[in-house]
C-alpha atoms as one frame of an Amber mdcrd trajectory, in Angstrom:
protein
-256.813 -59.452 -84.600-253.068 -59.991 -84.407-251.308 -58.654 -87.523-247.651
 -59.485 -88.142-244.921 -58.413 -90.545-242.892 -61.559 -91.407-239.783 -59.414
 -91.885-239.942 -58.348 -88.239-240.016 -61.920 -86.894-237.152 -64.326 -86.324
-237.053 -67.413 -88.555-237.996 -69.636 -85.620-240.995 -67.522 -84.571-242.216
 -67.092 -88.160-241.921 -70.810 -88.866-243.935 -71.576 -85.739-246.766 -69.323
 -86.919-246.682 -70.751 -90.456-246.649 -74.383 -89.387-249.503 -73.897 -86.940
-251.570 -71.993 -89.488-250.920 -74.012 -92.652-251.982 -77.450 -91.448-252.545
 -80.332 -91.614-249.774 -81.034 -94.115-249.121 -84.412 -95.781-245.766 -85.988
 -95.056-243.179 -86.899 -97.655-240.999 -89.650 -96.182-238.123 -89.252 -98.625
-235.656 -92.019 -99.370-232.510 -90.875-101.153-229.025 -92.195-101.744-225.601
 -90.534-101.689-223.070 -90.643-104.508-221.278 -93.366-102.496-224.462 -95.460
-102.214-225.349 -94.625 -98.580-229.143 -94.683 -97.977-230.886 -91.787 -96.257
-234.443 -91.489 -94.986-236.092 -88.276 -93.750-239.636 -86.837 -93.443-240.745
 -83.467 -94.825-244.143 -81.852 -94.345-243.525 -79.065 -96.849-244.912 -81.396
 -99.526-247.787 -81.994-101.915-248.856 -83.080-105.412-248.925 -80.354-108.063
-249.793 -82.099-111.319-251.298 -85.304-112.650-250.137 -84.971-116.253-247.217
 -85.223-115.828-247.458 -86.626-112.277-245.470 -84.162-110.166-244.798 -84.054
-106.432-242.791 -81.335-104.717-241.182 -81.304-101.292-238.860 -78.822 -99.650
-235.897 -79.686 -97.404-235.202 -76.299 -95.823-231.805 -75.091 -94.672-231.442
 -75.328 -90.905-232.948 -72.294 -89.169-230.232 -72.529 -86.520-227.082 -73.280
 -88.525-228.032 -72.708 -92.164-226.720 -76.188 -93.023-228.342 -78.276 -95.744
-229.939 -81.646 -95.069-228.544 -84.928 -96.368-231.665 -85.332 -98.500-230.917
 -82.119-100.396-227.231 -82.974-100.781-228.166 -86.405-102.130-230.708 -85.355
-104.762-228.257 -82.794-106.135-225.810 -85.587-107.052-228.220 -88.530-107.480
-231.455 -86.910-108.766-233.788 -89.690-107.668-236.055 -90.155-104.646-238.733
 -92.468-103.322-241.632 -90.654-101.683-243.107 -92.981 -99.070-246.461 -92.038
 -97.553-246.821 -92.277 -93.769-249.734 -93.915 -91.954-250.518 -94.241 -88.274
-248.814 -97.615 -87.878-245.403 -96.119 -88.676-245.642 -92.562 -87.347-243.349
 -93.045 -84.331-240.704 -94.800 -86.409-240.941 -91.999 -88.945-240.441 -89.434
 -86.177-237.401 -91.354 -84.936-235.931 -91.233 -88.441-236.136 -87.425 -88.319
-233.582 -87.279 -85.494-230.425 -85.256 -86.274-228.197 -88.303 -86.664-224.605
 -87.735 -87.828-224.054 -87.663 -91.580-223.897 -91.143 -93.082-226.105 -92.865
 -90.474-228.617 -95.238 -92.078-232.085 -94.232 -90.839-233.569 -97.476 -92.198
-231.551 -99.311 -89.553-231.923 -96.715 -86.789-235.703 -96.513 -87.132-236.270
-100.203 -87.874-237.640 -99.863 -91.394-237.266-102.494 -94.098-235.521-101.322
 -97.289-236.947-102.708-100.535-235.145-102.372-103.858-236.877 -99.989-106.242
-237.579-100.920-109.848-236.545 -97.741-111.673-234.489 -95.650-109.234-231.527
 -96.247-106.912-233.013 -95.201-103.511-234.792 -97.908-101.542-238.514 -98.023
-100.832-239.901 -98.339 -97.297-241.689-101.691 -97.111-243.916-100.531 -94.236
-245.265 -97.541 -96.190-248.775 -97.976 -97.674-247.846 -96.090-100.880-244.357
 -95.750-102.341-243.650 -93.485-105.314-240.436 -93.820-107.280-239.465 -90.423
-108.669-236.960 -88.707-110.919-235.900 -85.270-109.699-236.380 -82.867-112.593
-235.404 -79.637-110.833-234.224 -78.285-107.493-235.215 -74.648-107.055-233.423
 -72.821-104.259-235.562 -70.211-102.492-232.769 -68.543-100.545-229.370 -68.974
 -98.938-230.112 -68.147 -95.298-231.307 -70.473 -92.545-234.942 -71.458 -93.020
-234.829 -71.083 -96.802-236.599 -73.852 -98.694-235.379 -75.856-101.648-238.167
 -77.059-103.913-237.365 -80.588-105.054-239.621 -81.046-108.088-240.105 -84.726
-108.869-241.830 -86.730-111.577-243.477 -89.922-110.351-242.437 -92.805-112.613
-243.702 -95.805-110.623-246.287 -96.199-107.845-246.477 -99.140-105.430-249.589
 -99.574-103.260-250.068-102.117-100.485-252.987-104.479-101.143-254.272-103.895
 -97.607-255.293-100.294 -98.364-257.119-101.019-101.621-260.839-101.359-102.256
-262.267-104.035-104.532-262.062-101.655-107.491-258.300-101.240-106.846-258.674
 -97.626-105.714-257.223 -96.505-102.397-259.631 -96.729 -99.471-259.360 -93.491
 -97.475-260.355 -95.260 -94.263-257.990 -98.187 -94.687-254.893 -96.161 -95.561
-255.098 -94.337 -92.182-252.735 -91.512 -93.159-251.212 -89.037 -90.729-250.319
 -85.420 -91.351-248.255 -82.746 -89.656-249.621 -79.898 -87.584-247.546 -77.316
 -85.693-245.245 -77.929 -82.734-245.397 -81.618 -81.673-248.889 -82.195 -83.069
-249.975 -84.598 -85.784-253.381 -85.366 -87.266-254.796 -88.822 -88.035-257.143
 -89.116 -91.015-259.570 -91.629 -89.542-262.777 -91.956 -87.557-264.765 -88.780
 -86.992-262.032 -86.623 -88.536-263.152 -87.901 -91.956-266.180 -86.359 -93.637
-267.439 -86.021 -97.199-268.265 -82.882 -99.159-269.562 -83.532-102.654-267.393
 -81.679-105.165-269.278 -79.381-107.603-267.442 -80.666-110.670-270.374 -80.726
-113.094-272.956 -78.756-111.131-273.265 -75.011-110.547-274.980 -74.045-107.309
-277.405 -71.142-107.048-275.106 -69.417-104.544-275.843 -67.548-101.352-276.189
 -64.098-102.920-279.749 -64.775-104.120-281.111 -65.979-100.769-283.892 -64.068
 -99.027-282.345 -61.769 -96.423-284.047 -63.690 -93.602-282.066 -66.788 -94.591
-278.858 -65.050 -95.666-278.607 -63.234 -92.328-280.016 -66.025 -90.161-278.888
 -66.078 -86.529-279.274 -69.869 -86.490-277.845 -71.115 -89.781-274.051 -71.328
 -89.971-271.777 -70.562 -92.902-271.571 -74.284 -93.621-275.385 -74.509 -93.577
-275.648 -71.650 -96.055-272.965 -73.175 -98.265-274.919 -76.419 -98.426-278.132
 -74.572 -99.254-276.343 -72.619-101.969-274.971 -75.782-103.596-278.332 -76.817
-105.073-278.811 -76.116-108.772-282.423 -74.949-108.342-284.920 -74.244-105.590
-287.869 -76.630-105.111-290.577 -76.179-107.740-293.763 -74.375-106.740-295.721
 -77.623-107.049-293.418 -79.329-104.557-293.692 -76.420-102.166-297.489 -76.401
-102.378-297.643 -80.134-101.699-295.192 -79.791 -98.787-297.261 -77.053 -97.143
-300.294 -79.346 -96.944-298.656 -81.596 -94.377-295.830 -79.432 -93.057-295.597
 -78.579 -89.402-296.355 -75.011 -88.396-293.553 -72.917 -86.921-294.118 -70.330
 -84.231-291.133 -68.223 -85.304-288.420 -67.818 -87.928-285.904 -69.033 -85.367
-287.828 -72.294 -84.871-288.076 -72.773 -88.640-284.353 -72.187 -89.108-283.507
 -74.522 -86.253-285.566 -77.265 -87.886-283.936 -76.600 -91.258-280.518 -76.750
 -89.595-281.281 -80.243 -88.265-282.246 -81.351 -91.777-279.033 -79.934 -93.220
-276.979 -81.751 -90.614-278.627 -84.942 -91.916-277.705 -83.839 -95.481-281.391
 -83.398 -96.392-280.876 -80.214 -98.385-284.079 -80.284-100.440-286.193 -80.905
 -97.338-284.421 -78.004 -95.602-285.303 -75.681 -98.478-288.937 -76.795 -98.385
-289.078 -76.028 -94.683-287.419 -72.623 -95.100-289.699 -71.589 -97.957-292.919
 -72.847 -96.370
């Protein structure tokens, strides 16, 4: 295993490792405005939500790793503490990338990248019409993390208005994960598209407490067939099948010639999300 001391790496090399390892990252397409009223638009993948009450998003425009210079976005929010966070979907990813070009100070990225500015309701910066979700925000704090090139600046924002395109909503007015078609940032030139086979569901254990893997029989816990994901799914059940169910199952269950065959069959059931049936097979 490669082990590294961040202090022994250059900023560029360290950032490359971090961005390839911590991914995919959502993209904050930040619209800001200068004290003179000049619009600015720039994407940042050091970004996420951090609270729902109050609704807080945080993004970080880092100082240039090459020159140490600050970005227009950071300069703007320090004098006009407002921003619109526009989410990025697949239909606009190339325009968004174009907007990230190192244009000279004062260039309007809305015009350069072909985006449509829309007046916000509560803040001065414009919204991006093409964005599926646009969040008007007040900047409540900018926390500097350093003064050298590569240092981040946490722009902590409170969301005060949310605009959502009708096209990405379900009938119940919630956002449809498949329709919104979001993209996220990986390392180097790579992006990730949240659609198709890249989407999968894992039921969250909000109100249930699984039995856990620690109580499994050793033959299952140390199976050469079942994967970590298989074991996690088995451990998510709140209770093992009752003895009556197991007795009934054994009456018609197929016979296995080996533990490996039994585990392989259980694995196929788990891949079909038939967790109870998998347990019955394993315990038979």
